[in-house]
PDB file of C-alpha atoms in Angstrom:
ATOM      1  CA  MET A   1       0.000   0.000   0.000  1.00 30.00           C
ATOM      2  CA  GLY A   2       1.338   3.450  -0.837  1.00 34.00           C
ATOM      3  CA  TYR A   3       1.662   6.111   1.816  1.00 33.00           C
ATOM      4  CA  ILE A   4       1.333   9.417   0.005  1.00 34.00           C
ATOM      5  CA  PHE A   5      -1.039  11.997   1.430  1.00 33.00           C
ATOM      6  CA  GLN A   6      -1.652  14.023  -1.694  1.00 34.00           C
ATOM      7  CA  SER A   7      -1.698  13.300  -5.412  1.00 32.00           C
ATOM      8  CA  THR A   8       1.601  14.053  -7.140  1.00 32.00           C
ATOM      9  CA  ARG A   9       0.153  13.956 -10.650  1.00 31.00           C
ATOM     10  CA  SER A  10       1.308  16.622 -13.076  1.00 36.00           C
ATOM     11  CA  MET A  11      -0.886  19.650 -13.531  1.00 38.00           C
ATOM     12  CA  ASP A  12      -3.553  19.213 -16.172  1.00 36.00           C
ATOM     13  CA  THR A  13      -3.345  21.077 -19.477  1.00 32.00           C
ATOM     14  CA  GLU A  14      -5.881  23.706 -18.470  1.00 35.00           C
ATOM     15  CA  THR A  15      -3.964  24.514 -15.283  1.00 39.00           C
ATOM     16  CA  ILE A  16      -0.651  24.793 -17.127  1.00 35.00           C
ATOM     17  CA  SER A  17      -2.190  27.086 -19.719  1.00 35.00           C
ATOM     18  CA  LYS A  18      -3.072  29.517 -16.937  1.00 43.00           C
ATOM     19  CA  ALA A  19       0.380  29.335 -15.404  1.00 46.00           C
ATOM     20  CA  ARG A  20       3.437  31.403 -16.148  1.00 51.00           C
ATOM     21  CA  PHE A  21       6.787  29.735 -16.675  1.00 50.00           C
ATOM     22  CA  ASP A  22      10.115  30.456 -15.033  1.00 53.00           C
ATOM     23  CA  GLU A  23      13.469  30.611 -16.829  1.00 50.00           C
ATOM     24  CA  ASN A  24      13.859  26.848 -16.621  1.00 49.00           C
ATOM     25  CA  GLY A  25      10.500  26.186 -18.227  1.00 48.00           C
ATOM     26  CA  ASP A  26       8.895  25.079 -14.960  1.00 52.00           C
ATOM     27  CA  ALA A  27       5.224  25.938 -14.676  1.00 53.00           C
ATOM     28  CA  ILE A  28       4.514  28.473 -11.921  1.00 57.00           C
ATOM     29  CA  LEU A  29       0.937  28.698 -10.651  1.00 53.00           C
ATOM     30  CA  SER A  30      -0.510  32.003  -9.540  1.00 58.00           C
ATOM     31  CA  SER A  31      -2.088  30.639  -6.356  1.00 81.00           C
ATOM     32  CA  TYR A  32       0.226  29.301  -3.674  1.00 86.00           C
ATOM     33  CA  THR A  33      -2.742  28.602  -1.399  1.00 87.00           C
ATOM     34  CA  SER A  34      -4.429  26.258  -3.869  1.00 89.00           C
ATOM     35  CA  TRP A  35      -1.076  24.610  -4.624  1.00 92.00           C
ATOM     36  CA  LEU A  36      -0.720  23.779  -0.923  1.00 93.00           C
ATOM     37  CA  THR A  37      -3.820  21.605  -1.084  1.00 92.00           C
ATOM     38  CA  LYS A  38      -1.878  19.271  -3.378  1.00 93.00           C
ATOM     39  CA  HIS A  39       1.514  19.730  -1.719  1.00 95.00           C
ATOM     40  CA  PRO A  40       0.742  20.541   1.941  1.00 96.00           C
ATOM     41  CA  SER A  41       3.308  21.930   4.328  1.00 97.00           C
ATOM     42  CA  ALA A  42       5.417  19.186   5.900  1.00 98.00           C
ATOM     43  CA  LEU A  43       5.383  21.268   9.087  1.00 98.00           C
ATOM     44  CA  ASP A  44       1.589  21.467   9.194  1.00 96.00           C
ATOM     45  CA  TYR A  45       1.284  17.765   8.369  1.00 96.00           C
ATOM     46  CA  PHE A  46       4.181  16.647  10.545  1.00 97.00           C
ATOM     47  CA  GLU A  47       2.123  14.621  13.044  1.00 96.00           C
ATOM     48  CA  GLN A  48       0.180  12.864  10.282  1.00 96.00           C
ATOM     49  CA  MET A  49       3.415  12.017   8.474  1.00 96.00           C
ATOM     50  CA  MET A  50       5.028  10.655  11.620  1.00 95.00           C
ATOM     51  CA  SER A  51       1.963   8.579  12.498  1.00 94.00           C
ATOM     52  CA  ILE A  52       2.627   6.677   9.265  1.00 92.00           C
ATOM     53  CA  ALA A  53       6.392   6.563   9.876  1.00 90.00           C
ATOM     54  CA  LYS A  54       6.121   5.288  13.459  1.00 88.00           C
ATOM     55  CA  GLY A  55       7.826   1.929  13.818  1.00 86.00           C
ATOM     56  CA  LYS A  56       9.526   2.225  10.447  1.00 89.00           C
ATOM     57  CA  ASP A  57      13.108   3.060   9.445  1.00 90.00           C
ATOM     58  CA  ILE A  58      13.278   6.564   7.984  1.00 93.00           C
ATOM     59  CA  MET A  59      16.257   7.348   5.753  1.00 95.00           C
ATOM     60  CA  VAL A  60      16.764  11.073   5.222  1.00 97.00           C
ATOM     61  CA  PHE A  61      18.024  12.516   1.915  1.00 98.00           C
ATOM     62  CA  LEU A  62      18.817  16.223   1.618  1.00 98.00           C
ATOM     63  CA  ASP A  63      19.751  18.520  -1.239  1.00 98.00           C
ATOM     64  CA  TYR A  64      22.211  21.298  -0.338  1.00 97.00           C
ATOM     65  CA  ASP A  65      21.835  24.605  -2.237  1.00 96.00           C
ATOM     66  CA  GLY A  66      18.414  26.139  -1.625  1.00 95.00           C
ATOM     67  CA  THR A  67      17.606  23.445   0.934  1.00 97.00           C
ATOM     68  CA  LEU A  68      20.288  23.534   3.636  1.00 98.00           C
ATOM     69  CA  SER A  69      21.756  26.839   2.494  1.00 97.00           C
ATOM     70  CA  PRO A  70      20.206  29.888   0.813  1.00 94.00           C
ATOM     71  CA  ILE A  71      20.716  30.506  -2.891  1.00 91.00           C
ATOM     72  CA  VAL A  72      23.434  33.174  -3.159  1.00 91.00           C
ATOM     73  CA  ASP A  73      25.038  35.180  -5.953  1.00 90.00           C
ATOM     74  CA  ASN A  74      28.455  33.590  -5.427  1.00 92.00           C
ATOM     75  CA  PRO A  75      28.174  29.762  -5.409  1.00 91.00           C
ATOM     76  CA  TYR A  76      31.455  29.515  -3.531  1.00 92.00           C
ATOM     77  CA  ARG A  77      29.874  31.329  -0.576  1.00 93.00           C
ATOM     78  CA  ALA A  78      26.757  29.188  -0.167  1.00 94.00           C
ATOM     79  CA  PHE A  79      27.470  28.543   3.485  1.00 95.00           C
ATOM     80  CA  MET A  80      25.035  26.781   5.772  1.00 96.00           C
ATOM     81  CA  SER A  81      24.439  28.309   9.191  1.00 97.00           C
ATOM     82  CA  ASP A  82      25.782  26.744  12.373  1.00 97.00           C
ATOM     83  CA  ASP A  83      22.178  26.207  13.499  1.00 98.00           C
ATOM     84  CA  MET A  84      21.405  24.293  10.293  1.00 98.00           C
ATOM     85  CA  ARG A  85      24.562  22.230  10.682  1.00 98.00           C
ATOM     86  CA  SER A  86      23.500  21.368  14.220  1.00 98.00           C
ATOM     87  CA  ALA A  87      20.016  20.397  13.001  1.00 98.00           C
ATOM     88  CA  VAL A  88      21.432  18.086  10.320  1.00 98.00           C
ATOM     89  CA  HIS A  89      23.874  16.585  12.825  1.00 98.00           C
ATOM     90  CA  GLU A  90      21.055  15.796  15.255  1.00 97.00           C
ATOM     91  CA  VAL A  91      18.939  14.218  12.533  1.00 98.00           C
ATOM     92  CA  ALA A  92      21.908  12.081  11.435  1.00 97.00           C
ATOM     93  CA  LEU A  93      22.302  10.809  14.991  1.00 96.00           C
ATOM     94  CA  GLY A  94      18.819   9.372  14.813  1.00 95.00           C
ATOM     95  CA  PHE A  95      18.462   8.446  11.141  1.00 95.00           C
ATOM     96  CA  THR A  96      20.701   7.300   8.303  1.00 94.00           C
ATOM     97  CA  THR A  97      21.220  10.593   6.448  1.00 97.00           C
ATOM     98  CA  ALA A  98      22.695  11.441   3.050  1.00 97.00           C
ATOM     99  CA  ILE A  99      23.231  14.748   1.262  1.00 97.00           C
ATOM    100  CA  VAL A 100      22.742  14.569  -2.514  1.00 97.00           C
ATOM    101  CA  SER A 101      23.958  17.619  -4.418  1.00 96.00           C
ATOM    102  CA  GLY A 102      25.139  18.867  -7.794  1.00 95.00           C
ATOM    103  CA  ARG A 103      28.291  20.092  -6.054  1.00 95.00           C
ATOM    104  CA  ARG A 104      31.487  18.093  -6.246  1.00 96.00           C
ATOM    105  CA  ARG A 105      31.696  15.838  -3.202  1.00 95.00           C
ATOM    106  CA  ASP A 106      34.822  17.335  -1.616  1.00 94.00           C
ATOM    107  CA  LYS A 107      33.356  20.855  -1.850  1.00 95.00           C
ATOM    108  CA  LEU A 108      30.090  19.610  -0.396  1.00 96.00           C
ATOM    109  CA  TYR A 109      31.958  18.191   2.582  1.00 95.00           C
ATOM    110  CA  GLU A 110      33.753  21.523   3.077  1.00 95.00           C
ATOM    111  CA  PHE A 111      30.379  23.246   3.328  1.00 97.00           C
ATOM    112  CA  VAL A 112      28.680  20.679   5.583  1.00 97.00           C
ATOM    113  CA  GLN A 113      31.609  19.546   7.754  1.00 95.00           C
ATOM    114  CA  LEU A 114      29.751  16.597   9.272  1.00 96.00           C
ATOM    115  CA  LYS A 115      31.174  13.089   9.522  1.00 92.00           C
ATOM    116  CA  ASN A 116      27.930  11.335  10.413  1.00 93.00           C
ATOM    117  CA  VAL A 117      26.261  11.793   7.008  1.00 95.00           C
ATOM    118  CA  TYR A 118      26.869  10.212   3.598  1.00 94.00           C
ATOM    119  CA  TYR A 119      27.767  12.404   0.620  1.00 95.00           C
ATOM    120  CA  ALA A 120      26.689  12.095  -3.004  1.00 96.00           C
ATOM    121  CA  GLY A 121      28.144  14.846  -5.190  1.00 97.00           C
ATOM    122  CA  SER A 122      27.903  15.705  -8.903  1.00 97.00           C
ATOM    123  CA  HIS A 123      24.172  14.879  -8.987  1.00 95.00           C
ATOM    124  CA  GLY A 124      24.907  11.450  -7.561  1.00 94.00           C
ATOM    125  CA  MET A 125      27.800  10.641  -9.892  1.00 96.00           C
ATOM    126  CA  ASP A 126      30.308  10.809  -7.008  1.00 96.00           C
ATOM    127  CA  ILE A 127      29.267   8.747  -3.983  1.00 95.00           C
ATOM    128  CA  SER A 128      31.285   7.719  -0.956  1.00 91.00           C
ATOM    129  CA  ILE A 129      29.876   4.725   0.929  1.00 86.00           C
ATOM    130  CA  PRO A 130      31.204   2.083   3.389  1.00 82.00           C
ATOM    131  CA  LEU A 131      30.211  -0.845   1.137  1.00 72.00           C
ATOM    132  CA  GLY A 132      29.540  -1.279  -2.549  1.00 64.00           C
ATOM    133  CA  SER A 133      26.478  -2.913  -4.084  1.00 61.00           C
ATOM    134  CA  SER A 134      26.481  -6.184  -6.018  1.00 60.00           C
ATOM    135  CA  LYS A 135      23.509  -4.875  -8.001  1.00 64.00           C
ATOM    136  CA  TYR A 136      25.777  -2.456  -9.824  1.00 61.00           C
ATOM    137  CA  GLY A 137      27.808  -5.030 -11.695  1.00 52.00           C
ATOM    138  CA  ASP A 138      30.281  -2.791 -13.529  1.00 57.00           C
ATOM    139  CA  ARG A 139      33.053  -2.960 -10.953  1.00 63.00           C
ATOM    140  CA  LYS A 140      35.140  -0.294 -12.695  1.00 72.00           C
ATOM    141  CA  HIS A 141      32.639   2.222 -11.313  1.00 84.00           C
ATOM    142  CA  GLN A 142      33.059   0.965  -7.741  1.00 83.00           C
ATOM    143  CA  THR A 143      36.564   1.282  -6.316  1.00 85.00           C
ATOM    144  CA  LYS A 144      37.906   0.827  -2.815  1.00 84.00           C
ATOM    145  CA  ALA A 145      39.690   3.714  -1.112  1.00 85.00           C
ATOM    146  CA  ILE A 146      40.790   4.924   2.312  1.00 82.00           C
ATOM    147  CA  ASP A 147      39.163   8.024   3.804  1.00 78.00           C
ATOM    148  CA  GLU A 148      40.851  10.698   5.914  1.00 74.00           C
ATOM    149  CA  GLU A 149      40.077   8.693   9.076  1.00 77.00           C
ATOM    150  CA  GLY A 150      41.838   5.611   7.725  1.00 81.00           C
ATOM    151  CA  ASN A 151      38.582   3.713   7.103  1.00 81.00           C
ATOM    152  CA  GLU A 152      38.037   1.611   4.006  1.00 84.00           C
ATOM    153  CA  ILE A 153      35.298   3.021   1.777  1.00 86.00           C
ATOM    154  CA  VAL A 154      33.854   2.431  -1.684  1.00 86.00           C
ATOM    155  CA  LEU A 155      33.717   5.230  -4.244  1.00 91.00           C
ATOM    156  CA  PHE A 156      31.001   4.946  -6.858  1.00 92.00           C
ATOM    157  CA  HIS A 157      31.690   6.872 -10.082  1.00 94.00           C
ATOM    158  CA  PRO A 158      29.313   5.870 -12.918  1.00 94.00           C
ATOM    159  CA  ALA A 159      30.767   8.583 -15.196  1.00 95.00           C
ATOM    160  CA  GLN A 160      34.439   7.869 -14.501  1.00 94.00           C
ATOM    161  CA  GLU A 161      35.388   7.525 -18.182  1.00 95.00           C
ATOM    162  CA  PHE A 162      34.136  11.061 -18.922  1.00 97.00           C
ATOM    163  CA  LEU A 163      36.592  12.830 -16.597  1.00 97.00           C
ATOM    164  CA  PRO A 164      39.250  13.714 -19.227  1.00 97.00           C
ATOM    165  CA  THR A 165      36.607  15.117 -21.578  1.00 98.00           C
ATOM    166  CA  ILE A 166      34.993  17.108 -18.759  1.00 98.00           C
ATOM    167  CA  GLN A 167      38.306  18.812 -18.029  1.00 98.00           C
ATOM    168  CA  GLU A 168      38.706  19.554 -21.723  1.00 98.00           C
ATOM    169  CA  ILE A 169      35.226  21.114 -21.888  1.00 98.00           C
ATOM    170  CA  ILE A 170      35.874  23.237 -18.786  1.00 98.00           C
ATOM    171  CA  LYS A 171      38.945  24.840 -20.367  1.00 98.00           C
ATOM    172  CA  ILE A 172      37.094  25.622 -23.594  1.00 98.00           C
ATOM    173  CA  VAL A 173      33.981  27.004 -21.875  1.00 98.00           C
ATOM    174  CA  GLU A 174      36.082  29.146 -19.519  1.00 97.00           C
ATOM    175  CA  GLU A 175      37.960  30.612 -22.449  1.00 97.00           C
ATOM    176  CA  LYS A 176      34.823  31.224 -24.521  1.00 95.00           C
ATOM    177  CA  THR A 177      32.840  32.874 -21.720  1.00 96.00           C
ATOM    178  CA  ARG A 178      35.665  34.858 -20.146  1.00 95.00           C
ATOM    179  CA  LYS A 179      34.365  38.167 -21.517  1.00 93.00           C
ATOM    180  CA  ILE A 180      30.843  37.710 -20.095  1.00 96.00           C
ATOM    181  CA  LYS A 181      31.024  39.797 -16.933  1.00 95.00           C
ATOM    182  CA  GLY A 182      29.555  38.031 -13.921  1.00 95.00           C
ATOM    183  CA  SER A 183      29.576  34.544 -15.433  1.00 96.00           C
ATOM    184  CA  MET A 184      31.298  31.733 -13.575  1.00 96.00           C
ATOM    185  CA  VAL A 185      32.294  28.205 -14.575  1.00 97.00           C
ATOM    186  CA  GLU A 186      32.309  25.768 -11.656  1.00 97.00           C
ATOM    187  CA  ASP A 187      34.142  22.452 -11.868  1.00 97.00           C
ATOM    188  CA  ASN A 188      31.908  19.926 -10.101  1.00 97.00           C
ATOM    189  CA  LYS A 189      34.135  17.021 -11.130  1.00 97.00           C
ATOM    190  CA  PHE A 190      31.627  14.887 -13.050  1.00 97.00           C
ATOM    191  CA  CYS A 191      29.565  17.828 -14.259  1.00 97.00           C
ATOM    192  CA  ILE A 192      30.104  21.502 -15.066  1.00 98.00           C
ATOM    193  CA  SER A 193      28.000  24.380 -13.764  1.00 97.00           C
ATOM    194  CA  VAL A 194      27.938  27.614 -15.742  1.00 97.00           C
ATOM    195  CA  HIS A 195      26.493  30.249 -13.398  1.00 96.00           C
ATOM    196  CA  TYR A 196      24.951  33.487 -14.628  1.00 96.00           C
ATOM    197  CA  ARG A 197      23.157  34.821 -11.536  1.00 94.00           C
ATOM    198  CA  ARG A 198      25.576  37.762 -11.450  1.00 95.00           C
ATOM    199  CA  VAL A 199      25.292  38.509 -15.171  1.00 96.00           C
ATOM    200  CA  LYS A 200      23.281  41.740 -15.180  1.00 93.00           C
ATOM    201  CA  SER A 201      22.436  42.054 -18.876  1.00 94.00           C
ATOM    202  CA  GLU A 202      19.764  39.758 -20.343  1.00 95.00           C
ATOM    203  CA  GLU A 203      21.551  40.147 -23.654  1.00 96.00           C
ATOM    204  CA  ASP A 204      24.757  38.823 -22.089  1.00 96.00           C
ATOM    205  CA  VAL A 205      22.821  35.891 -20.613  1.00 96.00           C
ATOM    206  CA  CYS A 206      21.569  35.001 -24.083  1.00 96.00           C
ATOM    207  CA  ILE A 207      25.069  35.337 -25.537  1.00 97.00           C
ATOM    208  CA  LEU A 208      26.459  33.140 -22.741  1.00 97.00           C
ATOM    209  CA  LYS A 209      23.895  30.431 -23.393  1.00 96.00           C
ATOM    210  CA  GLU A 210      24.607  30.527 -27.127  1.00 97.00           C
ATOM    211  CA  MET A 211      28.341  30.223 -26.445  1.00 97.00           C
ATOM    212  CA  VAL A 212      27.896  27.187 -24.222  1.00 98.00           C
ATOM    213  CA  GLU A 213      25.448  25.526 -26.607  1.00 97.00           C
ATOM    214  CA  SER A 214      27.852  26.143 -29.487  1.00 97.00           C
ATOM    215  CA  VAL A 215      30.748  24.521 -27.622  1.00 98.00           C
ATOM    216  CA  MET A 216      28.653  21.493 -26.675  1.00 98.00           C
ATOM    217  CA  LYS A 217      27.690  20.721 -30.281  1.00 97.00           C
ATOM    218  CA  ALA A 218      31.100  19.054 -30.526  1.00 98.00           C
ATOM    219  CA  TYR A 219      30.303  16.786 -27.548  1.00 98.00           C
ATOM    220  CA  PRO A 220      27.203  14.700 -28.381  1.00 97.00           C
ATOM    221  CA  SER A 221      27.752  12.415 -25.390  1.00 98.00           C
ATOM    222  CA  PHE A 222      26.928  15.336 -23.069  1.00 98.00           C
ATOM    223  CA  HIS A 223      23.768  17.346 -22.510  1.00 97.00           C
ATOM    224  CA  ILE A 224      22.828  20.705 -21.000  1.00 96.00           C
ATOM    225  CA  SER A 225      20.085  21.063 -18.402  1.00 91.00           C
ATOM    226  CA  GLY A 226      18.757  24.169 -16.685  1.00 87.00           C
ATOM    227  CA  GLY A 227      18.808  25.125 -13.029  1.00 85.00           C
ATOM    228  CA  LYS A 228      18.422  28.248 -10.930  1.00 87.00           C
ATOM    229  CA  LYS A 229      20.427  30.780 -12.963  1.00 91.00           C
ATOM    230  CA  VAL A 230      22.787  28.005 -14.031  1.00 94.00           C
ATOM    231  CA  MET A 231      23.466  25.758 -17.002  1.00 96.00           C
ATOM    232  CA  GLU A 232      24.454  22.221 -16.034  1.00 96.00           C
ATOM    233  CA  ILE A 233      26.658  20.246 -18.435  1.00 97.00           C
ATOM    234  CA  ARG A 234      26.514  16.521 -17.705  1.00 97.00           C
ATOM    235  CA  PRO A 235      27.448  13.230 -19.367  1.00 97.00           C
ATOM    236  CA  SER A 236      24.416  11.653 -21.046  1.00 97.00           C
ATOM    237  CA  ILE A 237      24.306   8.533 -18.917  1.00 95.00           C
ATOM    238  CA  ASN A 238      21.344   6.880 -17.247  1.00 93.00           C
ATOM    239  CA  TRP A 239      22.084   8.421 -13.872  1.00 94.00           C
ATOM    240  CA  ASP A 240      20.516  11.188 -11.775  1.00 95.00           C
ATOM    241  CA  LYS A 241      19.588  11.985  -8.172  1.00 96.00           C
ATOM    242  CA  GLY A 242      16.818   9.396  -8.285  1.00 96.00           C
ATOM    243  CA  ARG A 243      19.226   6.652  -9.270  1.00 94.00           C
ATOM    244  CA  ALA A 244      21.632   7.911  -6.592  1.00 95.00           C
ATOM    245  CA  LEU A 245      18.868   7.656  -3.990  1.00 95.00           C
ATOM    246  CA  GLN A 246      18.192   4.065  -5.041  1.00 91.00           C
ATOM    247  CA  TYR A 247      21.908   3.235  -4.998  1.00 90.00           C
ATOM    248  CA  LEU A 248      22.212   4.538  -1.441  1.00 92.00           C
ATOM    249  CA  LEU A 249      19.175   2.533  -0.351  1.00 89.00           C
ATOM    250  CA  ASP A 250      20.692  -0.558  -1.988  1.00 85.00           C
ATOM    251  CA  THR A 251      24.170  -0.188  -0.528  1.00 85.00           C
ATOM    252  CA  LEU A 252      22.886   0.594   2.948  1.00 80.00           C
ATOM    253  CA  ARG A 253      20.770  -2.581   2.781  1.00 66.00           C
ATOM    254  CA  PHE A 254      17.438  -0.780   2.905  1.00 64.00           C
ATOM    255  CA  ASP A 255      16.285  -1.653  -0.611  1.00 58.00           C
ATOM    256  CA  ASN A 256      14.183  -4.767   0.039  1.00 58.00           C
ATOM    257  CA  SER A 257      12.614  -3.723   3.295  1.00 68.00           C
ATOM    258  CA  SER A 258       9.007  -2.553   3.279  1.00 74.00           C
ATOM    259  CA  ASN A 259       9.818  -1.157   6.712  1.00 84.00           C
ATOM    260  CA  VAL A 260      12.050   1.568   5.220  1.00 89.00           C
ATOM    261  CA  MET A 261      10.658   5.002   4.384  1.00 92.00           C
ATOM    262  CA  PRO A 262      12.847   7.347   2.338  1.00 94.00           C
ATOM    263  CA  LEU A 263      12.346  11.047   3.065  1.00 97.00           C
ATOM    264  CA  TYR A 264      13.809  13.369   0.432  1.00 98.00           C
ATOM    265  CA  ILE A 265      13.951  17.179   0.697  1.00 98.00           C
ATOM    266  CA  GLY A 266      15.091  19.310  -2.253  1.00 97.00           C
ATOM    267  CA  ASP A 267      14.330  22.526  -4.096  1.00 95.00           C
ATOM    268  CA  ASP A 268      15.626  22.110  -7.642  1.00 91.00           C
ATOM    269  CA  ARG A 269      14.465  20.526 -10.878  1.00 91.00           C
ATOM    270  CA  THR A 270      17.181  17.870 -10.498  1.00 93.00           C
ATOM    271  CA  ASP A 271      15.494  16.723  -7.272  1.00 96.00           C
ATOM    272  CA  GLU A 272      12.352  15.783  -9.213  1.00 96.00           C
ATOM    273  CA  ASP A 273      14.028  12.525 -10.281  1.00 96.00           C
ATOM    274  CA  ALA A 274      14.401  11.614  -6.611  1.00 97.00           C
ATOM    275  CA  PHE A 275      10.805  12.624  -5.866  1.00 98.00           C
ATOM    276  CA  GLU A 276       9.700  10.253  -8.630  1.00 97.00           C
ATOM    277  CA  VAL A 277      11.678   7.347  -7.124  1.00 95.00           C
ATOM    278  CA  VAL A 278      10.073   7.973  -3.722  1.00 95.00           C
ATOM    279  CA  ARG A 279       6.653   8.000  -5.404  1.00 94.00           C
ATOM    280  CA  GLN A 280       7.406   4.728  -7.199  1.00 92.00           C
ATOM    281  CA  THR A 281       8.391   2.987  -3.965  1.00 88.00           C
ATOM    282  CA  GLY A 282       4.851   3.593  -2.708  1.00 88.00           C
ATOM    283  CA  ARG A 283       6.185   4.636   0.671  1.00 87.00           C
ATOM    284  CA  GLY A 284       8.052   7.584   2.115  1.00 93.00           C
ATOM    285  CA  PHE A 285       7.803  11.340   1.683  1.00 97.00           C
ATOM    286  CA  SER A 286       9.103  13.762  -0.944  1.00 98.00           C
ATOM    287  CA  ILE A 287       9.278  17.414   0.082  1.00 98.00           C
ATOM    288  CA  VAL A 288       9.907  20.303  -2.310  1.00 98.00           C
ATOM    289  CA  VAL A 289      11.377  23.538  -0.929  1.00 97.00           C
ATOM    290  CA  SER A 290       9.576  26.406  -2.650  1.00 94.00           C
ATOM    291  CA  SER A 291       7.874  29.683  -1.733  1.00 91.00           C
ATOM    292  CA  ILE A 292       6.041  29.719  -5.068  1.00 90.00           C
ATOM    293  CA  ALA A 293       3.537  27.310  -6.567  1.00 91.00           C
ATOM    294  CA  LYS A 294       5.241  25.228  -9.247  1.00 90.00           C
ATOM    295  CA  GLU A 295       4.816  21.911 -10.956  1.00 92.00           C
ATOM    296  CA  THR A 296       6.433  19.152  -8.879  1.00 95.00           C
ATOM    297  CA  LYS A 297       6.264  15.428  -8.174  1.00 96.00           C
ATOM    298  CA  ALA A 298       6.758  16.071  -4.453  1.00 97.00           C
ATOM    299  CA  SER A 299       3.998  15.071  -2.058  1.00 96.00           C
ATOM    300  CA  HIS A 300       4.684  17.834   0.485  1.00 98.00           C
ATOM    301  CA  SER A 301       6.396  21.214   0.681  1.00 98.00           C
ATOM    302  CA  LEU A 302       8.415  23.613   2.812  1.00 98.00           C
ATOM    303  CA  ARG A 303       8.826  27.300   1.988  1.00 96.00           C
ATOM    304  CA  ASP A 304      12.576  27.848   2.491  1.00 96.00           C
ATOM    305  CA  PRO A 305      15.718  26.637   4.323  1.00 97.00           C
ATOM    306  CA  ALA A 306      14.350  28.110   7.579  1.00 97.00           C
ATOM    307  CA  ASP A 307      11.347  25.783   7.254  1.00 98.00           C
ATOM    308  CA  VAL A 308      13.700  22.912   6.453  1.00 98.00           C
ATOM    309  CA  MET A 309      15.639  23.545   9.656  1.00 98.00           C
ATOM    310  CA  SER A 310      12.410  23.675  11.688  1.00 98.00           C
ATOM    311  CA  PHE A 311      11.324  20.389  10.139  1.00 98.00           C
ATOM    312  CA  LEU A 312      14.671  18.690  10.855  1.00 98.00           C
ATOM    313  CA  ILE A 313      14.614  19.883  14.468  1.00 98.00           C
ATOM    314  CA  ARG A 314      11.102  18.483  14.924  1.00 98.00           C
ATOM    315  CA  LEU A 315      12.174  15.221  13.281  1.00 98.00           C
ATOM    316  CA  SER A 316      15.137  14.703  15.609  1.00 97.00           C
ATOM    317  CA  LYS A 317      13.004  15.563  18.665  1.00 96.00           C
ATOM    318  CA  TRP A 318      10.341  13.128  17.492  1.00 96.00           C
ATOM    319  CA  LYS A 319      12.983  10.409  17.213  1.00 94.00           C
ATOM    320  CA  LYS A 320      14.289  11.026  20.720  1.00 91.00           C
ATOM    321  CA  ILE A 321      10.777  10.917  22.187  1.00 89.00           C
ATOM    322  CA  HIS A 322       9.977   7.622  20.496  1.00 82.00           C
ATOM    323  CA  GLU A 323      13.291   6.093  21.532  1.00 72.00           C
ATOM    324  CA  SER A 324      12.716   6.828  25.205  1.00 61.00           C
TER     325      SER A 324
END
């Protein structure tokens, strides 16, 4: 039996026709209040959600930018607050917790600075885990390593063979876009983020996009996807945050248990793949972080990182109460 409070079906054609669209092509509804009837606040519905989760193993998955930290002009300064770090730490003490981000994994760790969570960087193409999974048979993508604490770990890199080409693309894109004031090319190891939040001229934004698209015509094994004031260049492999979520469930031995409930919180289009996986499991909760009404596969919502922190604090308190 599935445990989803509200329907996560896509908006019907009539609704979409009345919506406006953001820069990424996501449909934005005019009424946040009516949207909340389909994607109710996870804070308002907390007790109902936990009544379903009681007695089950919750595994917590968190996006980073826009979820644990605010969206900022300079992506290298997207710091999470000490209070948020404390909230995530407390949740990780009670639940298996993973952070799944488009950031490269080492940079993600620098931001979070917690040793009791698992990290999946590059949209899940760079995962560090204690054990590998026999379900992912291509062993060249799973390699053993030693972490900074001297512990043996497994690194999962499904796009390993693309690394040399990614570095080649970075150099070309940096050179081509150098004259676009405010643009920034971020090396996220297995993907490339071309930021234009600080590009003031709409004309320059258009020129930037044309430049990047022109460069990528020579690399058919890659594709460009949109984000919040960013172009994401990624290898065209069958891998995304949803597959990363499933991989983490598999490797942490939660995949075959009907007693496990994944809980995923994220704000970006790339998180929709994870929301879909949660929906397909027929159990668990998917929570979109948004202060506007937009098309999403998430079952619930939170307005902003402040709401996320409040939710995580309530979750860790709930765990402590039910452990006593």
